[in-house]
Tab-separated table of C-alpha atoms and ligand atoms in Angstrom:
chain	number	residue	atom	x	y	z
A	1	ALA	CA	-7.132	212.016	-92.045
A	2	LYS	CA	-5.741	211.315	-88.637
A	3	ALA	CA	-7.321	207.852	-88.570
A	4	ALA	CA	-5.922	207.075	-91.996
A	5	GLY	CA	-2.510	208.141	-90.759
A	6	ARG	CA	-2.790	205.819	-87.808
A	7	ASP	CA	-3.820	202.980	-90.128
A	8	ARG	CA	-0.791	203.593	-92.235
A	9	TRP	CA	1.395	203.350	-89.179
A	10	ALA	CA	-0.389	200.178	-88.157
A	11	VAL	CA	0.380	198.675	-91.553
A	12	PHE	CA	3.983	199.840	-91.355
A	13	ASP	CA	4.324	198.394	-87.862
A	14	GLU	CA	2.955	195.082	-89.003
A	15	ALA	CA	5.360	194.979	-91.922
A	16	MET	CA	8.287	195.728	-89.623
A	17	ARG	CA	7.175	193.080	-87.189
A	18	GLU	CA	6.930	190.522	-89.967
A	19	GLU	CA	10.384	191.458	-91.214
A	20	ALA	CA	11.819	191.098	-87.705
A	21	VAL	CA	10.187	187.684	-87.308
A	22	ARG	CA	11.436	186.622	-90.720
A	23	ILE	CA	15.012	187.544	-89.802
A	24	LEU	CA	14.832	185.792	-86.427
A	25	ASP	CA	13.402	182.694	-88.099
A	26	LEU	CA	16.135	182.741	-90.688
A	27	GLU	CA	18.842	183.128	-88.067
A	28	ALA	CA	17.509	180.129	-86.140
A	29	ASP	CA	17.321	178.179	-89.406
A	30	LEU	CA	20.869	179.223	-90.224
A	31	ARG	CA	22.147	177.901	-86.916
A	32	ARG	CA	20.379	174.598	-87.534
A	33	ALA	CA	21.449	174.355	-91.160
A	34	ILE	CA	25.126	174.732	-90.277
A	35	ASN	CA	24.977	171.258	-88.803
A	36	GLY	CA	23.181	169.870	-91.845
A	37	ASP	CA	24.013	169.814	-95.511
A	38	GLY	CA	21.853	172.662	-96.784
A	39	PHE	CA	24.719	174.868	-97.969
A	40	VAL	CA	26.126	174.113	-101.369
A	41	ALA	CA	28.669	175.606	-103.702
A	42	PHE	CA	27.465	176.618	-107.146
A	43	TYR	CA	30.153	177.153	-109.756
A	44	GLN	CA	30.179	179.789	-112.452
A	45	PRO	CA	32.683	179.604	-115.319
A	46	ILE	CA	35.285	182.313	-115.896
A	47	VAL	CA	36.523	182.403	-119.480
A	48	ARG	CA	38.869	184.177	-121.843
A	49	LEU	CA	36.844	186.859	-123.594
A	50	GLY	CA	38.615	186.160	-126.857
A	51	ASP	CA	37.824	182.478	-127.457
A	52	ARG	CA	35.607	181.684	-124.448
A	53	GLY	CA	38.157	179.147	-123.248
A	54	LEU	CA	37.535	178.098	-119.664
A	55	ILE	CA	40.131	179.282	-117.137
A	56	GLY	CA	38.331	178.705	-113.858
A	57	HIS	CA	35.190	179.028	-111.798
A	58	GLU	CA	33.900	181.180	-108.985
A	59	ALA	CA	32.246	179.271	-106.141
A	60	LEU	CA	29.000	180.948	-105.091
A	61	LEU	CA	27.097	180.109	-101.956
A	62	ARG	CA	23.557	178.687	-102.160
A	63	TRP	CA	21.286	177.533	-99.385
A	64	HIS	CA	18.790	174.732	-100.024
A	65	HIS	CA	16.230	175.775	-97.415
A	66	ASP	CA	13.622	173.090	-96.641
A	67	GLN	CA	10.687	175.477	-96.824
A	68	ARG	CA	11.908	178.430	-98.816
A	69	GLY	CA	13.727	176.632	-101.613
A	70	LEU	CA	17.036	177.758	-103.057
A	71	LEU	CA	18.212	180.978	-101.391
A	72	LEU	CA	20.769	183.417	-102.809
A	73	PRO	CA	23.437	184.983	-100.580
A	74	ASN	CA	21.787	188.394	-100.455
A	75	GLU	CA	18.651	186.768	-99.040
A	76	PHE	CA	20.472	185.572	-95.931
A	77	ILE	CA	24.057	186.828	-95.723
A	78	GLY	CA	23.015	189.885	-93.708
A	79	VAL	CA	21.172	187.685	-91.240
A	80	GLY	CA	24.200	186.052	-89.696
A	81	ALA	CA	26.463	189.038	-90.166
A	82	ASP	CA	26.658	190.172	-86.548
A	83	SER	CA	26.916	186.723	-85.064
A	84	GLY	CA	29.721	185.546	-87.319
A	85	LEU	CA	27.500	182.746	-88.571
A	86	ILE	CA	28.249	183.493	-92.193
A	87	GLU	CA	31.935	182.933	-91.555
A	88	GLU	CA	31.072	179.436	-90.356
A	89	VAL	CA	29.037	178.884	-93.505
A	90	ASP	CA	32.011	180.069	-95.549
A	91	TRP	CA	34.178	177.344	-94.035
A	92	LEU	CA	31.588	174.732	-95.039
A	93	LEU	CA	31.778	176.092	-98.554
A	94	TYR	CA	35.592	176.193	-98.644
A	95	ALA	CA	35.612	172.542	-97.541
A	96	GLN	CA	33.396	171.615	-100.497
A	97	VAL	CA	35.617	173.571	-102.858
A	98	VAL	CA	38.883	171.958	-101.762
A	99	GLU	CA	37.210	168.552	-102.078
A	100	GLU	CA	36.146	169.474	-105.586
A	101	LEU	CA	39.734	170.497	-106.379
A	102	ALA	CA	41.075	167.268	-104.914
A	103	ARG	CA	38.852	165.308	-107.336
A	104	GLY	CA	40.961	166.666	-110.192
A	105	GLY	CA	39.986	168.716	-113.185
A	106	GLU	CA	41.518	171.885	-114.525
A	107	GLY	CA	41.506	175.584	-113.874
A	108	TYR	CA	41.143	177.424	-110.621
A	109	ILE	CA	38.196	177.882	-108.282
A	110	SER	CA	37.873	181.208	-106.527
A	111	VAL	CA	36.074	181.653	-103.230
A	112	ASN	CA	34.674	184.809	-101.659
A	113	VAL	CA	36.310	185.916	-98.457
A	114	SER	CA	34.468	188.387	-96.263
A	115	PRO	CA	36.367	191.257	-94.567
A	116	ARG	CA	35.667	189.597	-91.219
A	117	HIS	CA	37.848	186.628	-92.123
A	118	PHE	CA	40.637	189.064	-92.818
A	119	ARG	CA	40.383	190.313	-89.278
A	120	SER	CA	41.024	186.883	-87.802
A	121	SER	CA	44.702	186.146	-87.500
A	122	ASP	CA	44.476	182.436	-88.325
A	123	PHE	CA	42.474	182.641	-91.557
A	124	ALA	CA	45.420	181.854	-93.843
A	125	ASP	CA	46.667	178.991	-91.677
A	126	ARG	CA	43.246	177.444	-91.380
A	127	LEU	CA	42.684	177.642	-95.130
A	128	LEU	CA	46.110	176.170	-95.912
A	129	ARG	CA	45.520	173.327	-93.445
A	130	MET	CA	42.196	172.591	-95.079
A	131	ILE	CA	43.779	172.480	-98.559
A	132	ASP	CA	46.539	170.249	-97.288
A	133	ARG	CA	44.221	167.814	-95.533
A	134	ALA	CA	42.003	167.497	-98.608
A	135	GLY	CA	45.048	166.845	-100.779
A	136	ALA	CA	44.121	169.714	-103.105
A	137	ASP	CA	46.542	171.741	-105.219
A	138	PRO	CA	46.778	175.188	-103.572
A	139	HIS	CA	47.663	176.745	-106.955
A	140	ARG	CA	44.131	175.965	-108.102
A	141	LEU	CA	42.452	177.862	-105.286
A	142	ARG	CA	42.041	181.633	-105.402
A	143	ILE	CA	40.490	184.045	-102.989
A	144	GLU	CA	38.293	187.013	-103.897
A	145	ILE	CA	38.477	189.966	-101.577
A	146	THR	CA	37.210	193.513	-101.613
A	147	GLU	CA	39.183	196.680	-101.049
A	148	VAL	CA	37.529	197.182	-97.683
A	149	ALA	CA	39.197	194.019	-96.447
A	150	LEU	CA	42.606	195.255	-97.604
A	151	LEU	CA	42.445	198.748	-96.197
A	152	ASP	CA	40.971	197.829	-92.844
A	153	ASP	CA	44.344	196.728	-91.505
A	154	VAL	CA	46.990	197.077	-94.187
A	155	PRO	CA	49.926	195.301	-92.469
A	156	ARG	CA	47.745	192.355	-91.512
A	157	ALA	CA	46.219	192.108	-94.992
A	158	LEU	CA	49.697	192.188	-96.516
A	159	ARG	CA	50.901	189.421	-94.221
A	160	MET	CA	47.916	187.266	-94.996
A	161	LEU	CA	48.116	187.713	-98.762
A	162	ARG	CA	51.865	187.041	-98.760
A	163	THR	CA	51.449	183.894	-96.686
A	164	LEU	CA	48.741	182.567	-98.984
A	165	ARG	CA	50.630	183.509	-102.103
A	166	SER	CA	53.827	181.865	-100.910
A	167	HIS	CA	51.802	178.640	-100.755
A	168	GLY	CA	50.317	179.176	-104.202
A	169	VAL	CA	46.932	180.700	-103.316
A	170	LEU	CA	46.470	183.862	-105.391
A	171	ALA	CA	44.106	186.737	-104.687
A	172	GLN	CA	41.809	188.693	-106.960
A	173	LEU	CA	40.162	191.973	-106.065
A	174	ASP	CA	36.358	191.765	-106.252
A	175	ASP	CA	33.813	194.433	-107.289
A	176	PHE	CA	36.621	196.701	-108.403
A	177	GLY	CA	35.675	200.328	-108.981
A	178	THR	CA	32.920	200.433	-106.371
A	179	GLY	CA	35.088	200.906	-103.283
A	180	PHE	CA	37.758	203.413	-102.436
A	181	SER	CA	39.947	202.252	-105.271
A	182	ALA	CA	42.821	203.681	-103.296
A	183	LEU	CA	45.302	203.487	-106.089
A	184	SER	CA	48.220	204.505	-103.935
A	185	TYR	CA	47.838	201.320	-101.913
A	186	LEU	CA	47.150	198.877	-104.632
A	187	HIS	CA	50.682	198.380	-105.903
A	188	ARG	CA	51.742	197.246	-102.432
A	189	PHE	CA	49.447	194.240	-102.437
A	190	PRO	CA	50.175	190.975	-104.188
A	191	ILE	CA	47.016	190.930	-106.308
A	192	GLU	CA	46.706	188.662	-109.332
A	193	CYS	CA	43.597	190.047	-110.968
A	194	LEU	CA	41.040	192.865	-110.762
A	195	LYS	CA	37.379	191.951	-111.194
A	196	ILE	CA	35.568	194.852	-112.848
A	197	ASP	CA	32.279	195.298	-111.038
A	198	GLN	CA	29.221	194.222	-112.995
A	199	SER	CA	27.607	197.650	-112.713
A	200	PHE	CA	30.234	199.038	-115.110
A	201	VAL	CA	29.904	196.063	-117.445
A	202	ALA	CA	26.130	196.536	-117.503
A	203	GLY	CA	26.705	200.221	-118.216
A	204	LEU	CA	28.810	199.519	-121.298
A	205	VAL	CA	25.683	199.367	-123.427
A	206	GLY	CA	22.923	201.933	-123.155
A	207	GLU	CA	22.588	205.401	-121.695
A	208	THR	CA	25.453	205.282	-119.210
A	209	GLN	CA	27.908	204.129	-121.851
A	210	PRO	CA	30.301	207.107	-121.768
A	211	GLU	CA	30.709	206.975	-117.980
A	212	SER	CA	31.123	203.208	-117.850
A	213	VAL	CA	33.607	203.231	-120.706
A	214	ALA	CA	35.587	205.884	-118.854
A	215	VAL	CA	35.637	203.836	-115.650
A	216	VAL	CA	36.612	200.604	-117.389
A	217	ARG	CA	39.294	202.436	-119.350
A	218	ALA	CA	40.713	203.827	-116.092
A	219	ILE	CA	40.690	200.384	-114.487
A	220	GLN	CA	42.436	198.903	-117.526
A	221	ALA	CA	45.088	201.628	-117.405
A	222	LEU	CA	45.675	200.892	-113.738
A	223	ALA	CA	45.811	197.141	-114.315
A	224	GLY	CA	48.263	197.741	-117.148
A	225	THR	CA	50.527	199.780	-114.881
A	226	LEU	CA	50.435	197.063	-112.251
A	227	GLY	CA	50.941	194.369	-114.872
A	228	ILE	CA	47.840	192.417	-113.939
A	229	HIS	CA	44.802	191.071	-115.780
A	230	THR	CA	41.148	191.972	-115.397
A	231	ILE	CA	37.940	189.942	-115.310
A	232	GLY	CA	34.727	191.615	-116.431
A	233	GLU	CA	31.837	190.529	-114.193
A	234	GLY	CA	28.196	190.126	-115.170
A	235	VAL	CA	28.753	189.774	-118.927
A	236	GLU	CA	25.289	189.087	-120.292
A	237	ASN	CA	25.517	189.820	-123.991
A	238	GLU	CA	27.764	189.912	-127.031
A	239	ALA	CA	27.880	193.723	-127.038
A	240	GLN	CA	29.351	193.770	-123.532
A	241	ARG	CA	31.843	191.043	-124.406
A	242	THR	CA	33.018	192.958	-127.461
A	243	ALA	CA	33.202	196.279	-125.612
A	244	LEU	CA	35.247	194.746	-122.777
A	245	ARG	CA	37.627	193.126	-125.226
A	246	GLU	CA	38.130	196.372	-127.076
A	247	LEU	CA	38.929	198.105	-123.806
A	248	GLY	CA	41.641	195.544	-123.096
A	249	CYS	CA	39.922	193.255	-120.619
A	250	THR	CA	41.183	189.656	-120.864
A	251	TYR	CA	38.645	187.530	-118.994
A	252	GLY	CA	34.929	187.487	-118.371
A	253	GLN	CA	32.246	185.939	-116.208
A	254	GLY	CA	28.500	186.141	-116.665
A	255	TYR	CA	25.333	184.565	-117.952
A	256	LEU	CA	26.607	184.848	-121.535
A	257	PHE	CA	29.188	182.157	-120.719
A	258	GLY	CA	27.300	180.207	-118.099
A	259	HIS	CA	25.081	180.506	-115.044
A	260	PRO	CA	26.214	179.338	-111.622
A	261	ALA	CA	25.539	175.575	-111.484
A	262	GLU	CA	25.951	172.730	-109.045
A	263	ARG	CA	28.668	171.113	-111.137
A	264	VAL	CA	31.862	172.601	-112.453
A	265	GLN	CA	32.002	172.827	-116.193
A	266	VAL	CA	34.297	170.087	-117.479
A	267	ARG	CA	34.307	170.439	-121.215
A	268	PRO	CA	35.830	173.476	-122.887
A	269	LEU	CA	33.174	175.982	-123.854
A	270	GLN	CA	32.176	176.641	-127.428
A	271	VAL	CA	34.980	178.403	-129.221
A	272	VAL	CA	33.996	181.409	-131.280
A	273	THR	CA	36.160	182.379	-134.191
A	274	ARG	CA	36.192	186.112	-134.479
B	1	LIG	P1	29.999	188.617	-106.179
B	1	LIG	O1	31.186	188.019	-105.518
B	1	LIG	O2	30.192	189.896	-106.905
B	1	LIG	O3	29.429	187.474	-107.151
B	1	LIG	C1	28.912	187.716	-108.432
B	1	LIG	C2	27.409	187.725	-108.404
B	1	LIG	O4	26.919	188.067	-109.697
B	1	LIG	C3	26.772	186.372	-108.083
B	1	LIG	O5	25.593	186.607	-107.347
B	1	LIG	C4	26.440	185.828	-109.472
B	1	LIG	O6	25.420	184.846	-109.474
B	1	LIG	C5	26.000	187.090	-110.151
B	1	LIG	N1	26.135	187.022	-111.609
B	1	LIG	C6	26.964	186.252	-112.336
B	1	LIG	N2	26.833	186.493	-113.660
B	1	LIG	C7	25.869	187.432	-113.770
B	1	LIG	C8	25.275	188.100	-114.894
B	1	LIG	O7	25.602	187.862	-116.063
B	1	LIG	N3	24.313	189.027	-114.614
B	1	LIG	C9	23.935	189.314	-113.330
B	1	LIG	N4	22.982	190.236	-113.168
B	1	LIG	N5	24.466	188.706	-112.257
B	1	LIG	C10	25.429	187.781	-112.476
B	1	LIG	P2	25.225	185.743	-106.069
B	1	LIG	O8	25.640	184.315	-106.260
B	1	LIG	O9	23.813	186.042	-105.745
B	1	LIG	O10	26.177	186.344	-104.957
B	1	LIG	C11	26.025	187.669	-104.503
B	1	LIG	C12	27.153	188.075	-103.600
B	1	LIG	O11	27.156	187.300	-102.393
B	1	LIG	C13	28.528	187.817	-104.207
B	1	LIG	O12	28.835	188.859	-105.092
B	1	LIG	C14	29.395	187.793	-102.981
B	1	LIG	O13	29.718	189.090	-102.550
B	1	LIG	C15	28.490	187.143	-101.970
B	1	LIG	N6	28.824	185.714	-101.862
B	1	LIG	C16	28.541	184.707	-102.723
B	1	LIG	N7	29.013	183.529	-102.282
B	1	LIG	C17	29.649	183.798	-101.115
B	1	LIG	C18	30.363	183.001	-100.154
B	1	LIG	O14	30.548	181.781	-100.304
B	1	LIG	N8	30.859	183.640	-99.078
B	1	LIG	C19	30.704	184.977	-98.880
B	1	LIG	N9	31.228	185.541	-97.788
B	1	LIG	N10	30.064	185.762	-99.755
B	1	LIG	C20	29.523	185.177	-100.851
B	2	LIG	CA1	33.164	187.366	-105.987
B	3	LIG	CA1	32.011	190.736	-107.785
B	4	LIG	CA1	29.068	192.151	-105.770
Protein backbone atom coordinates (compact mmCIF):
# COMPACT_ATOMS: atom_id res chain seq x y z
CA ALA A 1 0.00 0.00 0.00
CA LYS A 2 2.86 2.28 0.79
CA ALA A 3 4.43 1.72 -2.63
CA ALA A 4 1.12 2.43 -4.33
CA GLY A 5 0.88 5.64 -2.34
CA ARG A 6 4.32 6.67 -3.48
CA ASP A 7 3.37 5.89 -7.09
CA ARG A 8 0.35 8.08 -6.77
CA TRP A 9 2.51 10.91 -5.55
CA ALA A 10 4.92 10.30 -8.40
CA VAL A 11 2.05 10.61 -10.86
CA PHE A 12 0.78 13.73 -9.12
CA ASP A 13 4.26 15.24 -9.15
CA GLU A 14 4.62 14.55 -12.83
CA ALA A 15 1.27 16.15 -13.56
CA MET A 16 2.23 19.23 -11.57
CA ARG A 17 5.55 19.45 -13.33
CA GLU A 18 3.86 19.23 -16.71
CA GLU A 19 1.39 21.93 -15.72
CA ALA A 20 4.23 24.19 -14.57
CA VAL A 21 6.10 23.64 -17.84
CA ARG A 22 2.94 24.29 -19.82
CA ILE A 23 2.40 27.61 -18.06
CA LEU A 24 6.02 28.69 -18.50
CA ASP A 25 5.86 27.76 -22.18
CA LEU A 26 2.66 29.70 -22.60
CA GLU A 27 4.08 32.75 -20.87
CA ALA A 28 7.12 32.73 -23.17
CA ASP A 29 4.79 32.30 -26.15
CA LEU A 30 2.65 35.16 -24.89
CA ARG A 31 5.64 37.47 -24.72
CA ARG A 32 6.60 36.53 -28.27
CA ALA A 33 3.06 36.74 -29.61
CA ILE A 34 2.61 40.30 -28.34
CA ASN A 35 5.01 41.40 -31.04
CA GLY A 36 3.22 39.37 -33.69
CA ASP A 37 -0.34 39.30 -34.91
CA GLY A 38 -1.66 36.24 -33.09
CA PHE A 39 -4.26 38.08 -31.01
CA VAL A 40 -7.55 38.79 -32.68
CA ALA A 41 -10.88 40.24 -31.71
CA PHE A 42 -13.93 38.04 -32.20
CA TYR A 43 -17.27 39.81 -32.19
CA GLN A 44 -20.50 38.52 -30.72
CA PRO A 45 -23.81 40.24 -31.49
CA ILE A 46 -25.93 41.84 -28.77
CA VAL A 47 -29.58 42.13 -29.75
CA ARG A 48 -32.96 43.32 -28.57
CA LEU A 49 -34.71 40.31 -27.06
CA GLY A 50 -38.00 41.39 -28.57
CA ASP A 51 -37.22 41.46 -32.30
CA ARG A 52 -33.58 40.29 -32.33
CA GLY A 53 -32.53 43.62 -33.82
CA LEU A 54 -28.79 44.15 -33.61
CA ILE A 55 -27.65 46.87 -31.20
CA GLY A 56 -23.96 46.11 -30.86
CA HIS A 57 -21.22 43.56 -30.35
CA GLU A 58 -18.91 42.46 -27.59
CA ALA A 59 -15.27 42.07 -28.61
CA LEU A 60 -13.81 38.84 -27.23
CA LEU A 61 -10.14 38.01 -27.21
CA ARG A 62 -8.82 35.01 -29.17
CA TRP A 63 -5.27 33.84 -29.63
CA HIS A 64 -4.26 32.07 -32.85
CA HIS A 65 -1.41 30.02 -31.38
CA ASP A 66 0.88 28.45 -34.01
CA GLN A 67 0.91 25.04 -32.37
CA ARG A 68 -2.13 24.95 -30.15
CA GLY A 69 -4.69 26.47 -32.50
CA LEU A 70 -7.35 28.93 -31.43
CA LEU A 71 -7.15 29.59 -27.68
CA LEU A 72 -9.94 31.02 -25.51
CA PRO A 73 -9.20 33.64 -22.84
CA ASN A 74 -9.58 31.24 -19.93
CA GLU A 75 -6.86 29.06 -21.45
CA PHE A 76 -4.25 31.80 -21.14
CA ILE A 77 -5.54 34.88 -19.32
CA GLY A 78 -4.29 33.59 -15.96
CA VAL A 79 -0.84 33.01 -17.42
CA GLY A 80 0.10 36.63 -17.87
CA ALA A 81 -1.90 37.87 -14.91
CA ASP A 82 0.98 38.61 -12.55
CA SER A 83 3.26 40.09 -15.16
CA GLY A 84 0.70 42.49 -16.58
CA LEU A 85 1.07 40.85 -19.97
CA ILE A 86 -2.65 40.50 -20.44
CA GLU A 87 -3.05 44.25 -20.12
CA GLU A 88 -0.67 44.63 -23.05
CA VAL A 89 -2.73 42.13 -25.02
CA ASP A 90 -5.85 44.13 -24.16
CA TRP A 91 -4.34 47.22 -25.77
CA LEU A 92 -3.69 45.23 -28.96
CA LEU A 93 -7.33 44.23 -28.92
CA TYR A 94 -8.61 47.76 -28.23
CA ALA A 95 -6.55 48.98 -31.19
CA GLN A 96 -8.27 46.45 -33.46
CA VAL A 97 -11.66 47.47 -32.13
CA VAL A 98 -11.20 51.21 -32.69
CA GLU A 99 -9.97 50.45 -36.21
CA GLU A 100 -13.09 48.39 -36.78
CA LEU A 101 -15.21 51.30 -35.53
CA ALA A 102 -13.35 53.74 -37.76
CA ARG A 103 -14.29 51.60 -40.79
CA GLY A 104 -17.92 52.55 -40.20
CA GLY A 105 -20.93 50.40 -39.54
CA GLU A 106 -23.54 50.70 -36.85
CA GLY A 107 -24.04 49.88 -33.21
CA TYR A 108 -21.52 49.83 -30.43
CA ILE A 109 -18.63 47.50 -29.66
CA SER A 110 -17.92 46.75 -26.03
CA VAL A 111 -14.51 45.72 -24.75
CA ASN A 112 -13.59 43.96 -21.52
CA VAL A 113 -11.52 45.96 -19.10
CA SER A 114 -9.69 44.11 -16.35
CA PRO A 115 -9.58 45.54 -12.79
CA ARG A 116 -5.85 46.10 -13.25
CA HIS A 117 -6.47 48.70 -15.94
CA PHE A 118 -8.67 50.52 -13.48
CA ARG A 119 -5.76 50.79 -11.12
CA SER A 120 -3.61 52.63 -13.65
CA SER A 121 -4.25 56.33 -13.61
CA ASP A 122 -3.84 56.89 -17.35
CA PHE A 123 -6.21 54.20 -18.64
CA ALA A 124 -8.95 56.63 -19.69
CA ASP A 125 -6.54 59.05 -21.35
CA ARG A 126 -4.76 56.31 -23.23
CA LEU A 127 -8.04 54.85 -24.48
CA LEU A 128 -9.37 58.26 -25.54
CA ARG A 129 -6.12 59.02 -27.38
CA MET A 130 -6.36 55.72 -29.19
CA ILE A 131 -9.97 56.41 -30.26
CA ASP A 132 -9.01 59.88 -31.41
CA ARG A 133 -5.99 58.75 -33.41
CA ALA A 134 -8.00 56.03 -35.16
CA GLY A 135 -10.71 58.54 -36.02
CA ALA A 136 -13.37 56.38 -34.36
CA ASP A 137 -16.63 57.63 -32.85
CA PRO A 138 -16.22 57.34 -29.05
CA HIS A 139 -20.01 56.98 -28.67
CA ARG A 140 -19.73 53.60 -30.38
CA LEU A 141 -17.22 52.20 -27.91
CA ARG A 142 -18.31 50.81 -24.55
CA ILE A 143 -16.36 49.30 -21.74
CA GLU A 144 -17.37 46.25 -19.69
CA ILE A 145 -16.20 46.21 -16.12
CA THR A 146 -16.88 44.09 -13.08
CA GLU A 147 -17.91 45.25 -9.64
CA VAL A 148 -14.50 44.36 -8.25
CA ALA A 149 -12.97 47.04 -10.45
CA LEU A 150 -15.43 49.64 -9.16
CA LEU A 151 -15.13 48.91 -5.47
CA ASP A 152 -11.37 48.56 -5.37
CA ASP A 153 -10.87 52.32 -5.35
CA VAL A 154 -14.22 54.08 -5.54
CA PRO A 155 -13.05 57.69 -6.08
CA ARG A 156 -10.64 56.63 -8.82
CA ALA A 157 -13.25 54.45 -10.53
CA LEU A 158 -15.72 57.33 -10.42
CA ARG A 159 -13.20 59.71 -11.95
CA MET A 160 -12.35 57.29 -14.71
CA LEU A 161 -15.96 56.48 -15.60
CA ARG A 162 -16.91 60.17 -15.59
CA THR A 163 -13.98 61.08 -17.82
CA LEU A 164 -14.84 58.35 -20.31
CA ARG A 165 -18.52 59.14 -20.24
CA SER A 166 -17.94 62.84 -20.80
CA HIS A 167 -16.23 61.82 -24.04
CA GLY A 168 -19.05 59.48 -25.02
CA VAL A 169 -17.65 56.12 -23.86
CA LEU A 170 -20.32 54.38 -21.77
CA ALA A 171 -19.80 51.59 -19.26
CA GLN A 172 -21.72 48.39 -18.65
CA LEU A 173 -21.37 46.21 -15.59
CA ASP A 174 -20.30 42.66 -16.47
CA ASP A 175 -21.24 39.34 -14.81
CA PHE A 176 -23.78 41.12 -12.65
CA GLY A 177 -25.08 39.16 -9.68
CA THR A 178 -21.90 37.16 -9.11
CA GLY A 179 -19.91 39.80 -7.22
CA PHE A 180 -20.70 41.85 -4.17
CA SER A 181 -23.60 43.53 -5.88
CA ALA A 182 -23.12 46.32 -3.39
CA LEU A 183 -26.35 48.04 -4.15
CA SER A 184 -25.60 51.01 -1.96
CA TYR A 185 -22.72 51.96 -4.24
CA LEU A 186 -24.25 51.31 -7.57
CA HIS A 187 -26.34 54.45 -7.89
CA ARG A 188 -23.19 56.55 -7.53
CA PHE A 189 -21.61 55.18 -10.68
CA PRO A 190 -22.46 56.29 -14.18
CA ILE A 191 -23.39 52.85 -15.50
CA GLU A 192 -25.37 52.43 -18.71
CA CYS A 193 -26.30 48.78 -18.53
CA LEU A 194 -26.15 45.70 -16.29
CA LYS A 195 -25.15 42.41 -17.89
CA ILE A 196 -26.94 39.57 -16.10
CA ASP A 197 -24.42 36.80 -15.60
CA GLN A 198 -24.93 33.75 -17.79
CA SER A 199 -25.18 31.42 -14.80
CA PHE A 200 -28.57 32.96 -13.94
CA VAL A 201 -29.71 32.87 -17.56
CA ALA A 202 -28.74 29.20 -17.77
CA GLY A 203 -30.64 28.61 -14.54
CA LEU A 204 -33.87 30.05 -15.93
CA VAL A 205 -34.79 26.66 -17.34
CA GLY A 206 -34.45 23.47 -15.34
CA GLU A 207 -34.04 22.60 -11.69
CA THR A 208 -32.64 25.90 -10.44
CA GLN A 209 -35.45 27.88 -12.03
CA PRO A 210 -36.98 29.37 -8.86
CA GLU A 211 -33.64 30.67 -7.57
CA SER A 212 -32.55 32.07 -10.93
CA VAL A 213 -35.90 33.72 -11.51
CA ALA A 214 -35.62 35.32 -8.08
CA VAL A 215 -32.13 36.65 -8.82
CA VAL A 216 -33.06 37.99 -12.25
CA ARG A 217 -36.19 39.57 -10.82
CA ALA A 218 -34.09 41.30 -8.14
CA ILE A 219 -31.62 42.55 -10.75
CA GLN A 220 -34.47 43.86 -12.90
CA ALA A 221 -35.98 45.66 -9.91
CA LEU A 222 -32.63 47.27 -9.19
CA ALA A 223 -32.09 48.23 -12.82
CA GLY A 224 -35.58 49.71 -12.87
CA THR A 225 -34.83 51.83 -9.81
CA LEU A 226 -31.62 53.07 -11.40
CA GLY A 227 -33.36 53.62 -14.72
CA ILE A 228 -30.99 51.44 -16.70
CA HIS A 229 -31.32 48.51 -19.09
CA THR A 230 -30.12 44.95 -18.74
CA ILE A 231 -28.45 42.49 -21.10
CA GLY A 232 -28.97 38.78 -20.49
CA GLU A 233 -25.74 36.88 -21.18
CA GLY A 234 -25.38 33.34 -22.50
CA VAL A 235 -28.85 33.07 -24.06
CA GLU A 236 -28.81 29.69 -25.75
CA ASN A 237 -32.45 28.84 -26.35
CA GLU A 238 -35.92 30.21 -26.97
CA ALA A 239 -37.08 29.33 -23.45
CA GLN A 240 -34.37 31.52 -21.92
CA ARG A 241 -35.13 34.35 -24.33
CA THR A 242 -38.82 34.24 -23.45
CA ALA A 243 -38.18 33.99 -19.71
CA LEU A 244 -35.79 36.97 -19.78
CA ARG A 245 -38.27 39.04 -21.74
CA GLU A 246 -41.05 38.24 -19.33
CA LEU A 247 -38.84 39.30 -16.44
CA GLY A 248 -38.28 42.67 -18.10
CA CYS A 249 -34.84 42.24 -19.61
CA THR A 250 -34.39 44.30 -22.80
CA TYR A 251 -31.30 42.91 -24.51
CA GLY A 252 -29.58 39.58 -24.95
CA GLN A 253 -26.34 37.98 -26.05
CA GLY A 254 -25.66 34.31 -26.64
CA TYR A 255 -25.38 31.45 -29.08
CA LEU A 256 -29.10 31.73 -29.88
CA PHE A 257 -28.37 35.03 -31.63
CA GLY A 258 -24.84 34.39 -32.81
CA HIS A 259 -21.48 32.95 -31.82
CA PRO A 260 -18.39 35.11 -31.49
CA ALA A 261 -16.95 35.49 -35.02
CA GLU A 262 -14.04 37.18 -36.70
CA ARG A 263 -16.29 39.66 -38.48
CA VAL A 264 -18.91 41.96 -37.05
CA GLN A 265 -22.40 41.15 -38.15
CA VAL A 266 -23.47 43.71 -40.75
CA ARG A 267 -26.95 42.75 -41.75
CA PRO A 268 -29.83 43.00 -39.29
CA LEU A 269 -30.62 39.63 -37.77
CA GLN A 270 -33.74 37.69 -38.60
CA VAL A 271 -36.74 39.44 -37.15
CA VAL A 272 -39.19 37.25 -35.27
CA THR A 273 -42.77 38.35 -35.06
CA ARG A 274 -44.14 37.34 -31.72
P1 LIG B 1 -17.35 37.53 -20.40
O1 LIG B 1 -16.95 38.95 -20.52
O2 LIG B 1 -18.45 37.21 -19.45
O3 LIG B 1 -17.72 37.07 -21.89
C1 LIG B 1 -18.80 36.22 -22.21
C2 LIG B 1 -18.31 34.82 -22.44
O4 LIG B 1 -19.43 33.96 -22.66
C3 LIG B 1 -17.43 34.64 -23.67
O5 LIG B 1 -16.47 33.65 -23.39
C4 LIG B 1 -18.42 34.15 -24.72
O6 LIG B 1 -17.82 33.45 -25.79
C5 LIG B 1 -19.27 33.25 -23.87
N1 LIG B 1 -20.61 33.05 -24.43
C6 LIG B 1 -21.30 33.86 -25.26
N2 LIG B 1 -22.53 33.36 -25.53
C7 LIG B 1 -22.61 32.19 -24.87
C8 LIG B 1 -23.64 31.20 -24.75
O7 LIG B 1 -24.72 31.29 -25.33
N3 LIG B 1 -23.36 30.12 -23.95
C9 LIG B 1 -22.16 29.99 -23.30
N4 LIG B 1 -21.99 28.90 -22.55
N5 LIG B 1 -21.18 30.90 -23.39
C10 LIG B 1 -21.40 31.99 -24.16
P2 LIG B 1 -14.94 33.83 -23.79
O8 LIG B 1 -14.82 34.55 -25.11
O9 LIG B 1 -14.30 32.51 -23.64
O10 LIG B 1 -14.40 34.83 -22.69
C11 LIG B 1 -14.34 34.45 -21.33
C12 LIG B 1 -13.99 35.61 -20.45
O11 LIG B 1 -12.67 36.10 -20.74
C13 LIG B 1 -14.88 36.83 -20.68
O12 LIG B 1 -16.08 36.64 -19.98
C14 LIG B 1 -14.03 37.93 -20.12
O13 LIG B 1 -14.12 38.00 -18.72
C15 LIG B 1 -12.65 37.49 -20.51
N6 LIG B 1 -12.23 38.20 -21.73
C16 LIG B 1 -12.63 37.99 -23.01
N7 LIG B 1 -12.03 38.84 -23.86
C17 LIG B 1 -11.25 39.64 -23.09
C18 LIG B 1 -10.37 40.74 -23.37
O14 LIG B 1 -10.20 41.20 -24.51
N8 LIG B 1 -9.73 41.30 -22.32
C19 LIG B 1 -9.90 40.85 -21.04
N9 LIG B 1 -9.24 41.45 -20.05
N10 LIG B 1 -10.72 39.84 -20.73
C20 LIG B 1 -11.38 39.23 -21.75
CA1 LIG C 1 -17.79 40.87 -20.96
CA1 LIG D 1 -20.05 38.49 -18.68
CA1 LIG E 1 -17.74 35.84 -17.15
